[in-house]
């Protein structure tokens, strides 16, 4: 199990930032991802693995509408 | 010849000559006042106290409106005024989104002040012509056109019997009439409404700007709250302004280089990042159609659901690839590199009085696609564009029209109304031709379309009293509050956004606060206190755009690359500093980000007290229809049963096992309504208001909005 934005999500072997975002259907363009407080740049979403127990933030940069 | 005949039919009622006041540090410190019926025109000095407390734009509009009306004034009384004002930053050309006008009046929808923010060139030209604000009150017996020549300093009021009323026609006619040649057309801006605004309380105002490349007068809308209805009730066909000589330093800023620096930084950011961020330059606000669908936030079938399998048919790429013209300058004021004002050019209309005409349609905005489209179950991009066009030219608020029609469609599908009530229209979800027919009827003031134009609040009463509908059910599913229809986001799963709609001054429009991602997705504001802080900060911050004559889109529809690394990314700190720099650069003041909020707090609370003065503005008026909070019907519950059952276990502590759908709906409802009440308590406390929603005298003194007339209203209501 991992935490995504403070809520539990089932972890699976080989989960990357890209696959997590896809599974959550987080398609918004302006998302900032951090794993355990460490910022992950967009170009590393495919290659960055999420580990069981990680605390992930996927912050959507929109407070406007 | 047509223009010649129009001119010959004119009768001059009055002319007023003036010496255009010089602009200094963003202000002329003069306002223009026109009293129709009496044909009186005068210029007045803006008192120093008004400038200090109300800043400009919406602040000036509300102050002038307060002085014009009485508590008993209703929208169609002669003393009701329409006020147009930019702000001190309005008119600069170095920073995107700096050409907005703010329009205020007593609304036919809400019976209290409404304010609406609109692009087009009128606001800047008004300032350059010597006035920080324009107030029009009184009523004319016959149709008139008001003309302001900002160069020569002359205002005329003329009877104008032959000009058209529909927006796209009259804007072209008057641009042609008042411009000396093609090049001069860019110096003309027109305020007009449309034929539906003569009958519909959801009538809007169009503000024009001339697009030299497309050779067409384009229309931007002051959409919410029925200002166009007031405009046509006063028999105004148009207000025309002409100003030649626009350039980048007309605001006479105190520190031009400070403004330039902020502007260059933002232009570069938009250039480098927009294609990978919001694609505002490609498609404008419509970029979020499919995003809202993916997050279950796109209102469908009168806000019953948040997504639909057919959304792909109206996704942004459909409009980009098939309809909107790319690669043309699309700012609604000079210097806006975000250029979100997209158009569909040479669009051939299929219905109505302009059937067969090829027209330029400004849009679609997100709200249009969601309101005219998904919320009515319509997923045809050409219908959305056609409805968008007719709404604009008839002078109809697309948001209200979409929400009202969606409500009527649900009532039709549930058998609350039938063909005998709709004049034969089969008003099912997805019936696009029926939707368009309602618009055409509205423009003529006929049939069921006439009733649609009076709003959801009217329809609830009409259906209950005339057709015996269950009023309580209508109250649950009719998405209006304070008389204004809810804009096009589904707030059921975001308590903060329920407050963002409900705990507002003018009604459920998202321009005060849009907190759905912060709340529902990011989980950044989990407690009532967190939500209350957001429902204080963001409405105050965003009120400031209205004081300045600014657009909010360049604040958060483009983001610095390193914004995510800042301590408060949702606020976009770099952009907040830009705004501080712009204000200080124009006015020569030295405010910081805290004083920026304080400026808004004064005006925001003044508006709240204004509402109270008009018999509104209390806690009872901040309640929301339950459809905005949770599932009203079994179909809604069952459509997201897993979500609701899980929440019942985890949040409410009740096991859903063995309970009927109706029992579960009741349990969820009791919980969610209670959450909203607790949120209301927390927000009122944070805003310095009593438990009934009244600003306390101590708080008004603290923020410097303790004017005698304000204290006179609230003092008797202090607990």
XYZ file of C-alpha atoms in Angstrom:
784
model
C 0.000 0.000 0.000
C 1.162 3.524 -0.771
C -0.264 6.910 0.099
C -1.241 9.221 -2.745
C -2.179 12.689 -1.576
C -2.770 11.275 1.882
C -5.110 8.527 0.751
C -4.277 4.822 0.462
C -3.686 3.218 -2.935
C -2.881 -0.416 -3.610
C 0.745 -0.797 -4.624
C 1.841 -3.243 -7.292
C 5.245 -4.556 -8.298
C 6.912 -2.387 -10.946
C 4.680 0.627 -10.324
C 6.169 3.816 -11.792
C 5.062 7.397 -11.495
C 3.658 7.172 -15.014
C 1.677 4.003 -14.309
C 0.380 5.385 -11.021
C -0.871 8.553 -12.744
C -2.493 6.438 -15.441
C -4.185 4.175 -12.919
C -5.521 7.199 -11.046
C -6.618 8.737 -14.364
C -4.722 11.884 -13.455
C -4.617 13.423 -16.927
C -4.321 17.087 -15.967
C -1.233 18.683 -17.525
C 0.058 20.630 -14.533
C 0.823 18.023 -11.872
C 3.808 18.176 -9.544
C 4.898 14.748 -8.249
C 6.965 14.145 -5.143
C 7.908 10.805 -3.603
C 8.725 10.999 0.082
C 9.257 14.717 -0.392
C 11.588 14.382 -3.386
C 10.483 16.136 -6.568
C 10.285 13.941 -9.679
C 10.678 15.768 -13.013
C 8.255 14.879 -15.808
C 10.926 13.298 -17.975
C 11.558 10.712 -15.240
C 7.949 9.595 -14.730
C 8.435 6.454 -16.846
C 11.683 5.420 -15.172
C 10.967 6.291 -11.551
C 9.655 3.386 -9.505
C 7.306 3.790 -6.575
C 8.032 1.439 -3.691
C 5.636 -0.150 -1.269
C 4.959 2.247 1.584
C 5.981 5.373 -0.277
C 4.275 8.680 0.406
C 3.411 10.145 -2.974
C 2.118 13.610 -3.702
C 0.537 14.328 -7.072
C -0.391 17.944 -6.666
C -2.630 19.404 -9.357
C -1.649 22.999 -9.975
C -5.050 24.559 -10.376
C -6.847 26.668 -7.855
C -8.637 28.737 -10.431
C -11.340 27.377 -12.657
C -26.826 53.223 -47.563
C -28.041 51.288 -44.570
C -25.735 53.257 -42.280
C -26.785 56.518 -43.926
C -30.449 55.749 -43.284
C -29.727 54.935 -39.667
C -27.920 58.197 -39.191
C -30.702 60.178 -40.814
C -33.259 58.601 -38.512
C -31.327 59.670 -35.442
C -32.570 62.425 -33.114
C -30.032 64.132 -30.906
C -31.311 64.304 -27.338
C -28.296 65.886 -25.696
C -24.618 66.586 -26.124
C -22.040 67.092 -23.412
C -18.584 68.488 -24.044
C -15.739 67.894 -21.655
C -12.015 68.244 -21.356
C -10.619 64.674 -21.082
C -8.937 64.412 -17.700
C -5.305 63.323 -17.854
C -4.439 59.853 -16.620
C -1.889 59.849 -13.850
C -0.589 56.700 -12.227
C -3.582 54.659 -13.378
C -6.295 57.128 -12.441
C -8.180 60.050 -13.968
C -10.097 60.604 -10.731
C -13.176 61.496 -12.762
C -16.375 59.560 -13.358
C -19.018 60.055 -16.039
C -22.705 59.987 -15.100
C -25.564 59.690 -17.567
C -29.186 59.983 -16.523
C -31.481 58.666 -19.222
C -34.963 60.093 -19.518
C -33.704 63.416 -18.177
C -30.908 63.350 -20.783
C -28.471 64.629 -18.172
C -24.737 64.052 -18.526
C -22.166 65.192 -16.003
C -18.625 64.512 -14.926
C -17.732 64.259 -11.270
C -14.527 64.110 -9.316
C -13.863 60.824 -7.528
C -13.418 61.641 -3.834
C -10.096 60.667 -2.281
C -11.847 58.496 0.288
C -13.551 56.497 -2.466
C -10.221 55.925 -4.200
C -8.594 54.856 -0.945
C -11.320 52.441 0.144
C -12.670 51.134 -3.149
C -9.531 51.193 -5.361
C -11.287 50.944 -8.746
C -13.176 48.546 -11.027
C -15.733 46.566 -9.085
C -15.029 48.648 -5.987
C -16.039 51.829 -7.781
C -19.008 50.047 -9.325
C -20.356 48.887 -5.987
C -19.833 52.253 -4.324
C -21.590 54.173 -7.093
C -24.395 51.613 -7.120
C -24.826 51.861 -3.341
C -25.158 55.633 -3.663
C -27.629 55.305 -6.534
C -30.139 52.872 -5.061
C -32.329 52.406 -2.015
C -32.994 49.129 -0.148
C -36.319 48.943 -1.953
C -34.813 49.413 -5.428
C -35.432 46.619 -7.868
C -33.707 45.958 -11.157
C -36.216 47.801 -13.313
C -36.515 50.927 -11.206
C -35.113 54.049 -12.851
C -32.614 54.661 -10.078
C -30.949 51.312 -10.697
C -27.662 52.014 -12.417
C -25.276 50.140 -14.663
C -21.695 50.994 -13.807
C -18.711 50.125 -15.978
C -15.231 50.602 -14.578
C -11.736 49.317 -15.151
C -9.173 49.787 -12.414
C -5.769 51.393 -12.079
C -4.000 48.609 -13.956
C -6.658 48.324 -16.677
C -5.243 49.480 -19.984
C -1.577 48.641 -19.633
C -0.301 46.544 -22.515
C 2.818 44.979 -21.040
C 1.185 42.279 -18.907
C -1.341 39.698 -20.164
C -4.993 40.114 -19.209
C -4.966 43.832 -18.410
C -7.968 45.141 -20.318
C -10.970 44.092 -18.292
C -14.084 46.055 -17.448
C -16.167 45.343 -14.370
C -19.905 45.880 -14.633
C -22.258 46.252 -11.657
C -26.024 46.631 -11.338
C -28.935 45.417 -9.244
C -29.664 42.032 -10.776
C -33.068 40.869 -11.990
C -31.993 37.376 -10.966
C -30.911 38.064 -7.392
C -32.404 41.472 -6.445
C -29.013 42.536 -5.129
C -25.705 43.697 -6.642
C -24.189 41.613 -9.391
C -20.731 42.115 -10.823
C -19.378 40.711 -14.032
C -15.868 40.832 -15.512
C -15.556 41.284 -19.287
C -12.915 41.747 -21.963
C -13.074 43.875 -25.085
C -11.638 47.364 -25.424
C -14.294 49.455 -23.700
C -12.746 49.609 -20.219
C -9.318 50.814 -21.359
C -10.835 53.256 -23.856
C -13.073 54.705 -21.138
C -10.023 55.447 -19.025
C -8.077 56.856 -21.916
C -11.123 59.037 -22.627
C -10.820 60.557 -19.185
C -13.025 58.491 -16.873
C -12.380 55.855 -14.229
C -16.046 54.843 -14.277
C -19.253 55.253 -16.263
C -22.619 55.253 -14.511
C -25.876 55.029 -16.468
C -29.170 55.402 -14.609
C -32.700 56.476 -15.464
C -34.778 55.121 -18.324
C -35.324 56.274 -21.846
C -38.722 56.115 -23.525
C -37.249 55.244 -26.897
C -34.198 53.297 -27.990
C -31.008 55.293 -27.689
C -27.340 55.051 -28.548
C -24.839 56.742 -26.261
C -21.591 57.813 -27.899
C -18.411 58.844 -26.125
C -15.737 60.458 -28.272
C -12.686 60.149 -26.066
C -10.444 62.330 -28.192
C -12.614 65.365 -28.743
C -14.336 65.046 -25.375
C -17.964 64.799 -26.386
C -20.805 62.608 -25.171
C -24.059 62.372 -27.083
C -27.336 60.604 -26.507
C -29.375 60.007 -29.628
C -32.612 58.238 -30.365
C -31.682 55.413 -32.674
C -34.754 53.678 -34.119
C -33.214 51.761 -37.010
C -30.175 50.051 -35.563
C -30.400 46.340 -34.848
C -30.585 44.927 -31.348
C -28.852 41.580 -31.786
C -25.261 41.863 -30.697
C -23.318 40.725 -33.725
C -25.368 42.934 -36.050
C -25.449 46.148 -34.049
C -21.751 45.850 -33.203
C -20.925 45.678 -36.912
C -23.314 48.511 -37.784
C -21.963 50.876 -35.169
C -18.329 49.995 -35.783
C -18.927 50.846 -39.419
C -20.834 53.995 -38.543
C -18.357 55.514 -36.133
C -15.047 54.484 -37.722
C -13.619 56.799 -40.347
C -11.954 53.947 -42.210
C -11.001 50.294 -41.808
C -7.942 51.151 -39.746
C -10.029 53.287 -37.390
C -12.311 50.369 -36.499
C -9.888 49.138 -33.888
C -10.516 52.382 -32.029
C -14.198 51.592 -31.544
C -15.676 49.511 -28.751
C -19.382 48.904 -28.247
C -21.509 47.694 -25.383
C -24.717 46.044 -26.550
C -27.107 43.246 -25.563
C -29.523 41.377 -27.850
C -33.182 40.696 -28.499
C -33.522 38.031 -25.811
C -32.298 40.508 -23.222
C -35.586 42.355 -23.778
C -37.471 39.415 -22.298
C -35.068 37.205 -20.374
C -33.732 37.963 -16.920
C -30.572 36.105 -17.922
C -29.742 38.804 -20.469
C -26.081 39.689 -20.825
C -23.944 42.509 -22.145
C -21.591 42.163 -25.091
C -18.405 44.248 -25.203
C -16.833 44.479 -28.633
C -13.360 44.781 -30.021
C -12.534 44.947 -33.689
C -10.379 42.146 -35.051
C -8.405 43.704 -37.898
C -7.156 40.358 -39.194
C -10.574 38.744 -39.365
C -12.268 42.064 -40.195
C -15.072 41.452 -37.735
C -16.335 43.056 -34.541
C -15.895 40.367 -31.907
C -17.925 40.106 -28.738
C -16.889 39.332 -25.173
C -19.529 38.901 -22.531
C -20.416 40.302 -19.132
C -22.520 37.231 -18.709
C -23.774 36.664 -15.234
C -26.771 38.050 -13.441
C -28.891 39.694 -16.122
C -27.133 43.012 -16.698
C -28.282 42.957 -20.323
C -31.899 42.830 -19.134
C -31.356 46.054 -17.194
C -29.601 47.589 -20.213
C -32.495 46.928 -22.581
C -35.062 47.902 -19.952
C -33.393 51.313 -20.000
C -33.873 51.268 -23.797
C -30.163 51.407 -24.495
C -29.300 49.868 -27.832
C -25.616 50.510 -27.446
C -22.920 52.522 -25.769
C -20.174 53.346 -28.241
C -16.750 54.647 -27.382
C -14.050 55.804 -29.753
C -10.490 56.495 -28.733
C -7.570 56.941 -31.100
C -3.998 56.786 -29.925
C -3.699 53.700 -27.761
C -0.140 53.042 -26.666
C 1.574 51.268 -23.843
C 2.132 54.077 -21.397
C -1.241 55.833 -21.347
C -1.800 54.878 -17.709
C 1.191 57.144 -16.959
C 2.685 54.599 -14.584
C 5.035 55.588 -11.830
C 7.610 52.953 -12.745
C 7.300 51.601 -16.298
C 10.358 49.378 -16.028
C 8.900 47.464 -13.102
C 5.811 46.675 -15.167
C 7.888 45.734 -18.198
C 10.021 43.372 -16.150
C 6.998 41.461 -14.817
C 5.480 41.339 -18.282
C 8.564 40.067 -20.058
C 8.963 37.307 -17.498
C 5.380 36.136 -17.981
C 5.471 36.403 -21.778
C 8.553 34.195 -21.810
C 6.928 31.676 -19.492
C 3.817 31.451 -21.666
C 5.939 31.053 -24.766
C 8.015 28.272 -23.227
C 5.419 26.342 -21.238
C 1.876 26.887 -22.466
C 1.960 24.134 -25.077
C 2.756 21.616 -22.347
C 0.483 23.150 -19.733
C -3.024 24.444 -20.421
C -2.740 25.105 -24.184
C -4.551 28.388 -23.693
C -3.140 29.675 -26.975
C -4.547 26.672 -28.849
C -8.001 26.310 -27.354
C -8.447 28.646 -24.384
C -10.482 27.519 -21.406
C -11.998 24.625 -23.381
C -8.777 22.723 -22.660
C -10.392 21.334 -19.523
C -13.492 19.736 -21.051
C -11.985 16.257 -21.075
C -10.075 16.930 -17.853
C -13.266 17.661 -15.961
C -14.803 14.502 -17.408
C -11.826 12.416 -16.266
C -12.166 13.668 -12.690
C -15.960 13.189 -12.624
C -16.519 16.952 -12.481
C -18.130 17.660 -15.854
C -21.812 18.302 -15.176
C -24.003 16.000 -17.185
C -27.776 15.699 -17.222
C -28.407 18.553 -14.809
C -25.472 17.803 -12.509
C -26.629 14.270 -11.827
C -23.278 12.897 -12.979
C -19.737 14.106 -13.584
C -18.781 12.298 -16.757
C -20.269 10.789 -19.891
C -19.098 8.232 -22.478
C -19.698 10.723 -25.299
C -17.507 13.504 -23.944
C -14.827 12.629 -26.483
C -17.127 14.073 -29.143
C -16.786 17.544 -27.613
C -13.213 17.232 -26.359
C -10.880 20.170 -26.924
C -9.071 18.510 -29.815
C -12.330 18.304 -31.770
C -12.683 22.070 -31.652
C -8.982 22.591 -32.365
C -8.926 20.264 -35.366
C -12.291 21.078 -36.915
C -13.558 24.468 -35.869
C -11.364 27.053 -34.172
C -8.936 29.049 -36.268
C -5.343 28.639 -35.156
C -2.426 30.985 -35.543
C -4.381 34.243 -35.346
C -3.944 36.861 -32.613
C -6.611 36.084 -30.052
C -6.199 38.448 -27.138
C -9.196 40.523 -26.049
C -6.831 43.387 -25.158
C -3.461 44.395 -26.510
C -0.442 42.570 -25.191
C -2.158 39.425 -23.940
C 0.123 36.640 -25.096
C -2.057 34.027 -23.371
C -4.528 34.711 -26.223
C -7.321 32.443 -25.065
C -10.110 34.149 -27.042
C -10.590 31.521 -29.731
C -13.017 31.737 -32.619
C -14.715 29.480 -35.086
C -14.667 31.434 -38.339
C -17.018 31.116 -41.348
C -19.379 28.927 -39.337
C -22.645 28.367 -41.222
C -25.714 28.545 -38.997
C -28.389 25.901 -39.370
C -31.317 27.454 -37.497
C -33.010 30.675 -36.531
C -33.210 34.088 -38.148
C -29.586 33.953 -39.302
C -29.838 30.481 -40.822
C -27.407 30.166 -43.709
C -25.251 33.071 -42.537
C -21.553 32.401 -42.114
C -20.477 33.939 -38.841
C -17.527 34.261 -36.492
C -18.206 32.659 -33.121
C -16.126 33.573 -30.108
C -15.751 30.294 -28.308
C -16.288 27.772 -27.151
C -15.315 28.565 -23.606
C -15.295 25.610 -21.235
C -18.464 26.851 -19.547
C -20.285 26.956 -22.877
C -19.303 23.425 -23.812
C -20.299 22.107 -20.404
C -23.461 24.170 -19.961
C -24.862 24.067 -23.472
C -23.372 20.626 -24.076
C -22.861 17.933 -21.485
C -25.204 19.324 -18.846
C -28.025 19.149 -21.385
C -26.823 15.765 -22.665
C -25.729 17.344 -25.945
C -22.431 16.127 -27.378
C -22.518 17.729 -30.812
C -19.807 20.394 -31.230
C -21.689 22.175 -34.001
C -24.779 22.532 -31.840
C -22.658 23.862 -28.991
C -21.120 26.441 -31.321
C -24.482 27.420 -32.766
C -26.059 27.782 -29.304
C -22.974 29.721 -28.226
C -23.453 32.103 -31.154
C -27.141 32.656 -30.547
C -26.650 33.139 -26.821
C -24.104 35.861 -27.549
C -26.013 37.688 -30.240
C -29.382 37.412 -28.467
C -27.679 38.546 -25.258
C -28.142 35.383 -23.174
C -25.881 34.122 -20.390
C -24.687 30.713 -21.615
C -24.091 29.428 -18.089
C -27.557 30.257 -16.816
C -29.201 29.104 -20.035
C -27.386 25.774 -19.903
C -28.232 25.174 -16.268
C -31.874 26.234 -16.665
C -32.374 24.067 -19.747
C -30.745 21.098 -18.026
C -33.149 21.543 -15.110
C -36.154 21.715 -17.433
C -34.928 18.645 -19.312
C -34.680 16.634 -16.110
C -38.162 17.777 -15.124
C -39.402 16.660 -18.540
C -37.726 13.267 -18.316
C -39.165 12.694 -14.848
C -42.675 13.542 -16.047
C -42.936 16.705 -13.967
C -43.673 18.604 -17.175
C -44.720 17.341 -20.587
C -45.336 18.574 -24.108
C -48.498 20.370 -23.064
C -46.310 22.600 -20.880
C -43.415 23.050 -23.299
C -45.493 24.032 -26.310
C -44.872 20.703 -27.965
C -41.122 20.557 -27.467
C -39.813 17.130 -26.549
C -37.389 18.389 -23.956
C -35.346 15.265 -23.396
C -31.647 15.308 -22.621
C -29.743 15.490 -25.864
C -32.500 17.129 -27.902
C -30.336 19.826 -29.419
C -32.978 21.264 -31.730
C -35.318 21.742 -28.768
C -32.568 23.613 -26.939
C -32.006 25.927 -29.895
C -35.740 26.485 -30.294
C -35.920 27.623 -26.676
C -33.289 30.221 -27.485
C -35.175 31.474 -30.527
C -38.382 31.667 -28.506
C -36.546 33.588 -25.827
C -35.385 36.148 -28.359
C -39.031 36.732 -29.296
C -40.311 36.564 -25.722
C -42.573 33.675 -26.611
C -43.576 30.208 -25.480
C -41.728 28.007 -23.038
C -38.491 29.759 -23.973
C -39.802 32.883 -22.290
C -40.123 30.998 -19.015
C -36.660 29.480 -19.435
C -35.291 33.000 -19.670
C -36.604 33.861 -16.240
C -34.388 31.333 -14.489
C -34.466 28.190 -12.375
C -35.921 30.003 -9.373
C -38.873 31.134 -11.497
C -39.337 27.666 -13.010
C -39.460 26.008 -9.598
C -42.308 28.269 -8.579
C -43.984 28.029 -11.975
C -43.872 24.226 -12.106
C -45.080 23.897 -8.521
C -47.899 26.415 -8.715
C -49.103 25.779 -12.251
C -48.412 22.076 -12.722
C -48.522 20.767 -9.150
C -44.884 19.697 -9.032
C -43.285 18.621 -5.755
C -41.601 21.845 -4.643
C -39.177 20.111 -2.281
C -37.853 17.903 -5.075
C -37.495 20.901 -7.361
C -35.545 22.699 -4.639
C -33.210 19.705 -4.458
C -32.472 19.482 -8.179
C -32.800 23.108 -9.275
C -29.233 24.320 -9.374
C -29.559 27.941 -8.366
C -28.707 29.853 -5.263
C -29.555 33.458 -4.442
C -31.473 33.327 -7.758
C -28.346 32.779 -9.871
C -27.709 29.489 -11.659
C -24.697 27.397 -10.634
C -21.790 27.477 -13.083
C -20.529 24.360 -14.805
C -18.632 22.243 -12.297
C -19.966 19.330 -10.299
C -19.110 20.056 -6.651
C -20.617 16.969 -4.990
C -17.298 15.478 -3.900
C -15.655 18.717 -2.814
C -17.038 20.299 0.328
C -14.720 23.258 -0.173
C -16.193 23.897 -3.612
C -19.706 23.666 -2.238
C -18.572 26.569 -0.101
C -16.827 28.090 -3.110
C -20.222 28.285 -4.728
C -22.470 28.845 -1.748
C -20.527 31.229 0.458
C -20.215 33.884 -2.207
C -21.455 37.415 -2.558
C -23.223 37.289 -5.902
C -24.228 33.647 -6.140
C -22.748 30.340 -7.303
C -20.203 31.533 -9.836
C -16.725 30.030 -9.595
C -14.870 33.314 -9.933
C -14.489 33.646 -6.166
C -13.008 30.247 -5.502
C -12.384 27.040 -7.421
C -10.949 24.628 -4.903
C -11.888 21.223 -6.290
C -8.380 20.007 -7.048
C -6.897 21.393 -3.832
C -9.658 19.720 -1.858
C -10.916 16.612 -3.629
C -7.783 15.541 -5.501
C -4.768 17.002 -3.709
C -6.231 16.657 -0.207
C -4.372 19.839 0.758
C -7.153 21.348 2.855
C -8.536 18.439 4.904
C -9.914 20.262 7.963
C -12.732 22.775 8.224
C -10.160 25.372 9.253
C -8.013 24.596 6.191
C -11.013 24.922 3.933
C -12.077 28.116 5.660
C -8.633 29.608 5.155
C -8.827 28.779 1.455
C -12.353 30.198 1.324
C -10.994 33.387 2.769
C -7.761 33.762 0.828
C -8.863 32.839 -2.677
C -12.074 34.917 -2.791
C -10.113 37.887 -1.500
C -7.240 37.361 -3.908
C -9.567 36.955 -6.833
C -11.695 39.946 -5.847
C -8.526 41.969 -6.423
C -8.581 41.223 -10.151
C -11.956 42.932 -10.239
C -10.605 46.003 -8.471
C -7.788 46.339 -10.978
C -9.407 45.564 -14.341
C -7.481 42.322 -14.675
C -8.240 38.869 -16.041
C -7.614 35.985 -13.696
C -6.470 33.503 -16.337
C -2.814 34.649 -16.498
C -2.646 34.068 -12.751
C -3.143 30.334 -12.827
C -3.656 29.017 -16.334
C 0.071 29.321 -16.820
C 2.538 28.387 -14.112
C 6.257 29.021 -13.561
C 8.341 25.901 -14.084
C 9.503 25.875 -10.480
C 6.161 26.712 -8.922
C 5.836 23.246 -7.432
C 8.910 23.887 -5.321
C 7.448 26.927 -3.605
C 5.949 26.850 -0.137
C 2.424 27.709 -1.325
C 2.165 26.457 -4.905
C -1.617 26.847 -5.115
C -1.238 30.603 -4.731
C 1.480 30.771 -7.426
C 3.716 33.075 -5.368
C 5.710 34.395 -8.334
C 2.559 35.632 -9.995
C 1.292 37.185 -6.777
C 4.538 39.146 -6.642
C 4.010 40.154 -10.274
C 0.672 41.671 -9.310
C 2.203 43.522 -6.383
C 4.834 44.871 -8.788
C 2.212 45.869 -11.343
C 0.176 47.767 -8.782
C 3.168 49.506 -7.304
C 4.613 50.133 -10.750
C 1.427 51.801 -11.992
C 0.360 53.710 -8.879
C 3.693 54.407 -7.195
C 2.409 52.822 -3.985
C 4.380 50.272 -2.007
C 1.887 47.605 -1.026
C 2.863 44.015 -0.292
C 0.909 40.785 -0.781
C -0.848 41.271 2.562
C -2.086 44.764 1.743
C -3.304 43.377 -1.593
C -5.624 41.072 0.339
C -6.657 43.888 2.657
C -7.735 46.017 -0.308
C -10.030 43.200 -1.380
C -11.329 42.530 2.112
C -12.686 46.058 2.300
C -14.620 45.778 -0.958
C -15.680 42.176 -0.399
C -17.196 43.032 2.968
C -18.772 46.176 1.546
C -20.515 43.961 -1.004
C -21.679 41.590 1.711
C -23.138 44.503 3.647
C -24.692 45.838 0.430
C -26.436 42.480 0.054
C -27.703 42.739 3.637
C -28.923 46.270 2.942
C -30.946 44.838 0.032
C -32.547 42.239 2.300
C -30.179 39.380 1.390
C -26.674 38.398 2.429
C -27.459 36.292 5.482
C -26.821 32.668 6.338
C -30.184 31.573 5.039
C -29.209 32.872 1.607
C -25.972 30.862 1.596
C -27.692 27.452 1.626
C -27.128 25.333 -1.469
C -29.482 22.962 -3.316
C -28.768 19.404 -2.237
C -27.937 18.301 -5.791
C -24.695 20.267 -5.358
C -23.791 18.261 -2.241
C -24.804 14.711 -2.935
C -27.083 12.230 -4.680
C -30.745 13.261 -4.683
C -32.099 10.234 -6.541
C -31.561 6.489 -6.520
C -30.089 6.660 -10.013
C -27.424 9.081 -8.864
C -26.580 6.999 -5.823
C -26.419 3.754 -7.753
C -24.233 5.307 -10.437
C -21.480 5.858 -7.851
C -22.596 3.287 -5.289
C -19.113 2.002 -4.504
C -17.928 5.511 -3.669
C -20.913 6.387 -1.516
C -20.936 3.043 0.314
C -17.240 3.350 1.068
C -17.651 6.891 2.364
C -20.544 5.744 4.528
C -18.278 3.223 6.202
C -15.136 5.322 6.447
C -16.446 8.830 7.036
C -19.846 8.349 8.634
C -19.146 5.098 10.460
C -22.278 3.366 9.222
C -22.291 -0.055 7.579
C -24.283 0.215 4.334
C -24.880 -3.534 4.246
C -28.581 -4.394 4.237
C -29.753 -0.828 3.850
C -32.034 0.248 1.038
C -30.865 2.875 -1.440
C -33.346 5.327 0.028
C -32.000 4.741 3.534
C -28.454 5.223 2.326
C -29.373 8.433 0.485
C -30.884 9.783 3.687
C -27.791 8.896 5.739
C -25.428 10.475 3.223
C -27.615 13.543 3.007
C -27.742 14.104 6.750
C -23.955 13.837 6.911
C -23.202 16.096 3.965
C -25.647 18.820 4.957
C -24.105 18.810 8.415
C -20.636 19.104 6.883
C -21.758 22.145 4.910
C -23.158 23.778 8.027
C -19.888 23.194 9.873
C -17.964 24.584 6.947
C -20.212 27.646 6.966
C -19.442 28.183 10.661
C -15.709 27.931 10.034
C -15.754 30.253 7.023
C -17.852 32.902 8.738
C -15.462 32.826 11.692
C -12.432 33.206 9.436
C -14.047 36.051 7.537
C -14.896 37.978 10.697
C -18.625 37.424 10.391
C -21.256 36.431 12.938
C -22.886 33.017 12.866
C -25.625 34.589 10.739
C -23.111 35.803 8.186
C -23.026 39.455 9.206
C -19.631 41.202 9.241
C -18.935 42.280 12.808
C -18.359 45.945 13.512
C -15.031 45.070 15.130
C -13.854 43.328 11.967
C -15.058 46.141 9.723
C -13.052 48.590 11.861
C -10.021 46.288 11.717
C -10.002 46.221 7.921
C -10.906 49.878 7.498
C -14.387 49.437 6.057
C -16.145 51.168 8.941
C -17.867 53.827 6.875
C -20.915 55.256 8.658
C -23.357 53.962 6.049
C -21.879 50.479 6.372
C -22.045 50.435 10.165
C -25.609 51.716 10.005
C -26.639 48.521 8.194
C -24.802 45.986 10.336
C -24.999 47.517 13.807
C -28.610 46.439 14.443
C -27.670 42.897 13.397
C -24.742 42.411 15.779
C -25.496 39.466 18.031
